[in-house]
Short mmCIF file of C-alpha atoms in Angstrom, two decimals:
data_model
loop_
_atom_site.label_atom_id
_atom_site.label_comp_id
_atom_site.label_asym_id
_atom_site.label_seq_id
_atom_site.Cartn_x
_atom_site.Cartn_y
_atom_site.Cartn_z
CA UNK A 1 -156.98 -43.44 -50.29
CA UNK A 2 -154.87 -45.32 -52.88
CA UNK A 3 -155.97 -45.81 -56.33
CA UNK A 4 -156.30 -48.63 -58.56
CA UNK A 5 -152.65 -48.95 -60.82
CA UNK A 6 -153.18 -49.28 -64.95
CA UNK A 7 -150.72 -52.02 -66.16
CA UNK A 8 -147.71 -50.10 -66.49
CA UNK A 9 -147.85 -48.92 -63.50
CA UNK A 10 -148.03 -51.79 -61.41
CA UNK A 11 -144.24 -52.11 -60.28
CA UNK A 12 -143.24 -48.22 -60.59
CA UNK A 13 -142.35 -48.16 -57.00
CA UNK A 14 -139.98 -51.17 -57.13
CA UNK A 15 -138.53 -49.94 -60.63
CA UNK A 16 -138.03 -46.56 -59.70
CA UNK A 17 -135.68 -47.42 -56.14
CA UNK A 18 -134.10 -50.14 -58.79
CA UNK A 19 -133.59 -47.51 -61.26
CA UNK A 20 -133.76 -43.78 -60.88
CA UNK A 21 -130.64 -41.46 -60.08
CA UNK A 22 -128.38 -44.67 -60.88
CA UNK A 23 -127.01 -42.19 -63.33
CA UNK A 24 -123.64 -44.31 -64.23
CA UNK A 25 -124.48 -45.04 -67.61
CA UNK A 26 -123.42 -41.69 -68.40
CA UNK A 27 -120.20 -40.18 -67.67
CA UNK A 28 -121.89 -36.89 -67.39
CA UNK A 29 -126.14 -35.88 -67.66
CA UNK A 30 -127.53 -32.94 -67.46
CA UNK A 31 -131.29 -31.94 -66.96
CA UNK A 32 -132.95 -28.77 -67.51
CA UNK A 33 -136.59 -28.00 -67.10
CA UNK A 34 -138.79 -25.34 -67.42
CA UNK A 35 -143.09 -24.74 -66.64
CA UNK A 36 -145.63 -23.29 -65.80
CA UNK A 37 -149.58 -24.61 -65.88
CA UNK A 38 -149.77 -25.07 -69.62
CA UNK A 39 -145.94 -24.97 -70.93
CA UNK A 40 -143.13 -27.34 -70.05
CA UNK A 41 -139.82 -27.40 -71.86
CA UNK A 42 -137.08 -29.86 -71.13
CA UNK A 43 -134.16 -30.50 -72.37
CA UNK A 44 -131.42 -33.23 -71.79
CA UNK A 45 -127.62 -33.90 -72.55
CA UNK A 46 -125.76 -36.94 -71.73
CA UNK A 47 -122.08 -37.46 -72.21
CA UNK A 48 -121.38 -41.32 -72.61
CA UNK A 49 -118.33 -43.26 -72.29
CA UNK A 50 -116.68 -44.25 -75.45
CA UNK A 51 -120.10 -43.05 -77.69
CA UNK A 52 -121.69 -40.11 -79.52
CA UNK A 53 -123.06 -37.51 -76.76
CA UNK A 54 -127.03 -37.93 -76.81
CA UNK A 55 -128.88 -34.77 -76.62
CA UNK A 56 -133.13 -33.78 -76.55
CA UNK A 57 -135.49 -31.34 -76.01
CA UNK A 58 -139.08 -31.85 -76.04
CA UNK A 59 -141.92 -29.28 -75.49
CA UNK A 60 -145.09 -29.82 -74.36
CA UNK A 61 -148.73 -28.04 -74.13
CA UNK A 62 -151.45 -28.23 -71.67
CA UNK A 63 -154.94 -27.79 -71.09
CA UNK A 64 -157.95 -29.03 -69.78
CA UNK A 65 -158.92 -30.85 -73.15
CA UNK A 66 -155.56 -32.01 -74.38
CA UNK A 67 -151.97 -32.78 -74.29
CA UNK A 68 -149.50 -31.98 -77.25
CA UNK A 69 -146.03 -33.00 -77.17
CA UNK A 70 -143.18 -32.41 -79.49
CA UNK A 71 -139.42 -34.44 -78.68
CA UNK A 72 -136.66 -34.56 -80.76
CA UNK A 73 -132.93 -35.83 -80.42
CA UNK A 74 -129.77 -35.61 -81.93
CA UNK A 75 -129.78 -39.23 -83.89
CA UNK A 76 -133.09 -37.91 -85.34
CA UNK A 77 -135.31 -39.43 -83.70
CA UNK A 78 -138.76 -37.70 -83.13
CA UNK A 79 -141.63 -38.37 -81.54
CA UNK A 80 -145.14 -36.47 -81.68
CA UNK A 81 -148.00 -37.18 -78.61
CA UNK A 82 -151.24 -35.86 -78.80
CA UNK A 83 -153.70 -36.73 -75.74
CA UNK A 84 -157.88 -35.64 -75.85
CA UNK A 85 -159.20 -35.84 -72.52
CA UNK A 86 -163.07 -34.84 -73.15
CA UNK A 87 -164.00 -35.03 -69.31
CA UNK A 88 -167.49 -32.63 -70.28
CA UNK A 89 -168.10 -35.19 -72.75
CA UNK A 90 -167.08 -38.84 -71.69
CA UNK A 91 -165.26 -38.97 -67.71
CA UNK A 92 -162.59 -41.06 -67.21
CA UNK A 93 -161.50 -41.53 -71.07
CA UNK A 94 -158.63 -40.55 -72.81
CA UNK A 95 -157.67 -40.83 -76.67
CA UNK A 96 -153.71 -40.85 -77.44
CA UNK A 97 -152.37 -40.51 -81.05
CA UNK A 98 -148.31 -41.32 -81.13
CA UNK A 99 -145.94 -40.76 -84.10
CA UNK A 100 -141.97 -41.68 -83.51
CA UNK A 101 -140.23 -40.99 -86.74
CA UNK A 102 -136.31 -42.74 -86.45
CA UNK A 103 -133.60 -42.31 -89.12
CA UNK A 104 -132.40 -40.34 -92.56
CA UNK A 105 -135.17 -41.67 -93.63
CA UNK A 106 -137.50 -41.23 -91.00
CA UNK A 107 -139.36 -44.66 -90.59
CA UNK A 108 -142.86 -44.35 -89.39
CA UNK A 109 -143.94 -45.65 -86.21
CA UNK A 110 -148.08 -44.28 -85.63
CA UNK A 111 -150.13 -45.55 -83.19
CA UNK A 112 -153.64 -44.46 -81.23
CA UNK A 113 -154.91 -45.74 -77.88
CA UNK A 114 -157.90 -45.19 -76.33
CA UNK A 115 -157.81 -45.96 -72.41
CA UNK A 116 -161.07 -46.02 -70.21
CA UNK A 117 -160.36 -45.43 -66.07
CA UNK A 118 -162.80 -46.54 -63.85
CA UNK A 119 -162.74 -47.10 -59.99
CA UNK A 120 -162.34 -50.97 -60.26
CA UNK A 121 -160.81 -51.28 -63.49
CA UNK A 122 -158.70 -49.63 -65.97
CA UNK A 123 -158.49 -50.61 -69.41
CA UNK A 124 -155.92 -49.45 -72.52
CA UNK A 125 -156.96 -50.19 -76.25
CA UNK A 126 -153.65 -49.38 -78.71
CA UNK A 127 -153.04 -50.11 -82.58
CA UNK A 128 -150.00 -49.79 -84.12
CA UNK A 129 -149.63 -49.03 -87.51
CA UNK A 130 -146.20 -50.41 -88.53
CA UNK A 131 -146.55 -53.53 -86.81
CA UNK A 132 -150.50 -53.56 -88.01
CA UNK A 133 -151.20 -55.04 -84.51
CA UNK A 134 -153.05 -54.63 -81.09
CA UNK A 135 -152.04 -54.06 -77.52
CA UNK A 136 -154.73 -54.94 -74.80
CA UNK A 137 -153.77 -54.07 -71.26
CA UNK A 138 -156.07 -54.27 -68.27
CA UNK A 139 -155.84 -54.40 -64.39
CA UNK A 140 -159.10 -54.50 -62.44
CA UNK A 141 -159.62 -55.53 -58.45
CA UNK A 142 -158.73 -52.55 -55.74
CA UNK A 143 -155.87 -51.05 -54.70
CA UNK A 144 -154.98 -53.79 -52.15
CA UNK A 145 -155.54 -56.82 -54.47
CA UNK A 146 -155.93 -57.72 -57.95
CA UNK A 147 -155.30 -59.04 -61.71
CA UNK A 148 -153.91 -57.37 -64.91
CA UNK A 149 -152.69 -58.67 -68.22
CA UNK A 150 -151.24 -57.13 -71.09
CA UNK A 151 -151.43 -58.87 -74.49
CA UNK A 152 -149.87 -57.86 -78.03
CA UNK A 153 -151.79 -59.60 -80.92
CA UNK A 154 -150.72 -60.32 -84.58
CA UNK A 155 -153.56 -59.47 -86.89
CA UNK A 156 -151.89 -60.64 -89.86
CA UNK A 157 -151.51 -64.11 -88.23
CA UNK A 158 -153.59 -64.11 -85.60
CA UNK A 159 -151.34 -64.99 -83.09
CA UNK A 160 -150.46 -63.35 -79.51
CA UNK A 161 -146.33 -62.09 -79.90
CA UNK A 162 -146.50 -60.90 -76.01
CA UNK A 163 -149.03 -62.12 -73.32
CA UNK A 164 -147.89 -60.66 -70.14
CA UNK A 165 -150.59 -61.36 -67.02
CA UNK A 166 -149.86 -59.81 -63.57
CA UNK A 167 -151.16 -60.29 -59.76
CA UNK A 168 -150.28 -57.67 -56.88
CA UNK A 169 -150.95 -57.51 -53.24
CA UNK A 170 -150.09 -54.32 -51.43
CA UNK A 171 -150.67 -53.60 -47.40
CA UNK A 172 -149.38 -51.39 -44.44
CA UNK A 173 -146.68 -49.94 -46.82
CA UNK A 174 -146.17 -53.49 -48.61
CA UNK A 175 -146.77 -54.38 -52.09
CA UNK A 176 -146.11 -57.46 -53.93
CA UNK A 177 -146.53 -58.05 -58.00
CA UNK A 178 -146.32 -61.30 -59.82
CA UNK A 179 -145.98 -61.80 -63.16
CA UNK A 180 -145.92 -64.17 -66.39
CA UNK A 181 -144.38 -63.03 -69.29
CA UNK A 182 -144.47 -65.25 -72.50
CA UNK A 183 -145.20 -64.76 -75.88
CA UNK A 184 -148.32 -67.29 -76.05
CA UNK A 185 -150.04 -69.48 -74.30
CA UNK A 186 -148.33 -72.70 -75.16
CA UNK A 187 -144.95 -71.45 -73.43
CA UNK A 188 -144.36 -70.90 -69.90
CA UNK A 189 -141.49 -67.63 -70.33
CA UNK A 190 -140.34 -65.82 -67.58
CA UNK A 191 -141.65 -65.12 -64.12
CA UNK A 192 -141.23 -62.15 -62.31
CA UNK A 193 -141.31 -61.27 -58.85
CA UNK A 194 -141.38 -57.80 -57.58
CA UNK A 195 -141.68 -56.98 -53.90
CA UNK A 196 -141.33 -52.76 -52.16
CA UNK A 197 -142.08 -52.29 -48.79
CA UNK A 198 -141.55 -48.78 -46.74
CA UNK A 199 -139.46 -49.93 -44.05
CA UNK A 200 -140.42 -46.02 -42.28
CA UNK A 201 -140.88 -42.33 -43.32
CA UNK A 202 -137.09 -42.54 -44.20
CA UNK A 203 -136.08 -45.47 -45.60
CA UNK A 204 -137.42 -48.47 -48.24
CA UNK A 205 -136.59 -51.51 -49.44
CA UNK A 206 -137.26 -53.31 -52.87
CA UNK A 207 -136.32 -56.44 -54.71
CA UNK A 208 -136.84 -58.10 -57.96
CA UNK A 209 -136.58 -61.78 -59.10
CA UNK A 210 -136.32 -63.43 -62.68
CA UNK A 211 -136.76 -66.85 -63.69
CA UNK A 212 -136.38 -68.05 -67.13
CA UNK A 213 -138.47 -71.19 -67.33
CA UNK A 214 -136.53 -72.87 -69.81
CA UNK A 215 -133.03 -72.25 -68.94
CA UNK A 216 -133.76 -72.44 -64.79
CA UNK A 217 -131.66 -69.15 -64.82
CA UNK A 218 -132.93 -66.57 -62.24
CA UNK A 219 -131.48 -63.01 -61.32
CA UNK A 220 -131.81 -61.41 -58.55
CA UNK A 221 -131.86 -57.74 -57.36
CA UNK A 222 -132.08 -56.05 -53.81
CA UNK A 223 -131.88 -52.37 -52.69
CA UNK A 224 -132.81 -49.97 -50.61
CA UNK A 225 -132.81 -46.14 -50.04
CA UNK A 226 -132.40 -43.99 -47.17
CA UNK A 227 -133.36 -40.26 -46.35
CA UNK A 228 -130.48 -38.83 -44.58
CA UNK A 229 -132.06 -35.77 -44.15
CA UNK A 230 -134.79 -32.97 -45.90
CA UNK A 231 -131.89 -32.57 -49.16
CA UNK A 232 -130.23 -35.85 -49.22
CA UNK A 233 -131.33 -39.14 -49.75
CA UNK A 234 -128.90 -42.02 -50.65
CA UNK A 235 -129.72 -45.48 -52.88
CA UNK A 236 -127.78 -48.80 -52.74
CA UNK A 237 -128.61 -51.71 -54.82
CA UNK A 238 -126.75 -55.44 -55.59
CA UNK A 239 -127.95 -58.42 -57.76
CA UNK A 240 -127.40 -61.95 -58.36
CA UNK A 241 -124.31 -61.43 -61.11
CA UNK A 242 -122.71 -59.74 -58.47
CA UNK A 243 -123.01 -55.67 -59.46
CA UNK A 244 -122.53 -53.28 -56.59
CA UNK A 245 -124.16 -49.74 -57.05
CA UNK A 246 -124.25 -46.76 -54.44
CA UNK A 247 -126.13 -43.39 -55.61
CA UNK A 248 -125.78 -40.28 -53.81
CA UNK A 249 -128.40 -37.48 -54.65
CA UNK A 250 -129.10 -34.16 -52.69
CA UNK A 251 -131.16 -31.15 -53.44
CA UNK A 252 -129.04 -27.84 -53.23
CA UNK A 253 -131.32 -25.32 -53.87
CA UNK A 254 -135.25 -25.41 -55.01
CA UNK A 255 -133.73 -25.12 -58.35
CA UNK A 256 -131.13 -27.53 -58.73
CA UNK A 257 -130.65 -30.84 -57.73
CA UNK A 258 -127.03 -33.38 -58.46
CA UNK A 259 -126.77 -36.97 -57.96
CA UNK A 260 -123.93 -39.00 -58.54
CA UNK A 261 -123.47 -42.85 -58.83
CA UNK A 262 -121.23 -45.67 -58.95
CA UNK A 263 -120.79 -49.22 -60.05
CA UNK A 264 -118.59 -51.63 -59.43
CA UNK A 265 -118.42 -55.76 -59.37
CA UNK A 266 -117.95 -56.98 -56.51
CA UNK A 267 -115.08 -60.25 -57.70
CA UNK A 268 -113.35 -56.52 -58.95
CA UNK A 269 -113.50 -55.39 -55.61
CA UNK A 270 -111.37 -58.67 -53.95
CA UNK A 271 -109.04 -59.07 -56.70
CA UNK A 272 -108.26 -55.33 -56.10
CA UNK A 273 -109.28 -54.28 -60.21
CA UNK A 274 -111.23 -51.58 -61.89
CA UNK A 275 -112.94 -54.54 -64.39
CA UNK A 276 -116.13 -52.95 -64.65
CA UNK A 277 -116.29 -49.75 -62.88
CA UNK A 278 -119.03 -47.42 -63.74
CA UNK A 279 -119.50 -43.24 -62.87
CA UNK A 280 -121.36 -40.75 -63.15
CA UNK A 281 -123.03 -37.59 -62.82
CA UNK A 282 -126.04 -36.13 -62.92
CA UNK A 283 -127.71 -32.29 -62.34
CA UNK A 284 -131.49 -31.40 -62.75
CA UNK A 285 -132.35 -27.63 -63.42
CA UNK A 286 -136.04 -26.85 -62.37
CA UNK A 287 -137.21 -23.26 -63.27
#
């Protein structure tokens, strides 16, 4: 039976056909993970075109009453995750202390969250330290229906800088998510409209719509994916500014898997020019 989405969670499906293994903003990337029940390590290297290579490595331990997490990367930039899950104590809650650290000087960005799951709502509590602000998010309803919002408050001024509210419908495979996203009440921001539906077992579709309110402009965004077999599985995608992307991605061993991606625009494509053409490859190591 499906479960009830928290906020962020709401259009993962769309995002991630949109999204994942479009790996072109690198020239080159390279994955490489390693667990077991309570240890993961994971590190990453990406090779960019005409910038600094970006490289990380985070590890992370497990157990039944927490989470830590330790990341670092190569601009230093840190960032330190503790999760308590006291499910003898209190079910369904979770506490999360965060701490990114970015810079020579290493500026300070803390936060803690507390988040409460429940089987018709779920609710996330977080204060950050920096901004000295809240961030309320909350979706409640079933999995077929329902209403979220997510809301950043001010609590020097007392005023909302992000008020996001959300409504899905999902069915046979279908799943729809509408949402507002201003920065108070007295504008009227952006709308978004996300739609996925599983087409069959082997292929799905997705699409994504923007509309600023006050400049009329709206973007569009269409793909699809397609599972050519038990190892391969390829993506296409095209939106509204006329971006063409095709992802290939197979699995070639239970150990390693390489995807590769392109880009082009599509008035490049008629006038016969490589204006805009993006590559690039990706591997995942899994040990």
């Amino acid at each position: 039976m499906a479960k009830l989405e928290n906020f962020t969670g709401l259009t993962k499906s769309q995002e991630d056909l949109l999204k994942k293994y479009y790996c072109f903003g690198s020239l080159g990337l390279l994955n490489f993970n390693v667990a077991n029940n309570t240890f993961t390590f994971h590190t990453r290297i990406a090779e960019r075109k005409e910038q600094v290579t970006r490289a990380s490595a985070w590890l992370q331990y497990k157990n039944d009453l927490f989470l830590l997490k330790a990341k670092k990367r190569n601009d230093r930039f840190s960032h330190y995750k503790l999760e308590l899950t006291p499910s003898k104590a209190i079910q369904n809650f979770k506490a999360i202390f965060e701490c990114k650290l970015t810079g020579a000087e290493s500026k300070n960005d803390a936060s803690v969250a507390v988040e409460y799951n429940h089987e018709k709502f779920k609710e996330k509590i977080t204060y950050f330290n920096n901004q000295n602000s809240l961030r309320f998010q909350i979706t409640t309803g079933k999995p077929e229906y329902g209403f979220g919002l997510d809301a950043k408050l001010k609590l020097e001024d007392k005023e909302f800088e992000n008020l996001t509210s959300a409504f899905w419908w999902a069915k046979s495979g279908a799943r729809l998510v509408v949402k507002h996203v201003g920065k108070d009440y007295k504008s009227f921001g952006n709308f978004e409209a996300s739609f996925f539906q599983a087409i069959s077992p082997l292929a799905n579709l997705a699409s994504k719509v923007v509309t600023d309110w006050n400049t009329k402009a709206t973007t569009v965004e269409v793909g699809g994916d397609y599972k050519y077999d038990d190892s391969t599985f390829v993506k296409g995608k095209i939106n509204s500014n006329g971006n063409l992307a095709l992802a290939l991605t197979r699995t070639l061993n239970n150990k390693l898997r390489a995807s590769i991606a392109t880009e082009y625009k599509a008035q490049s494509l008629l006038a016969h020019s490589n204006e805009g053409y993006k590559f690039g490859i990706r591997f995942d190591f899994t040990h």
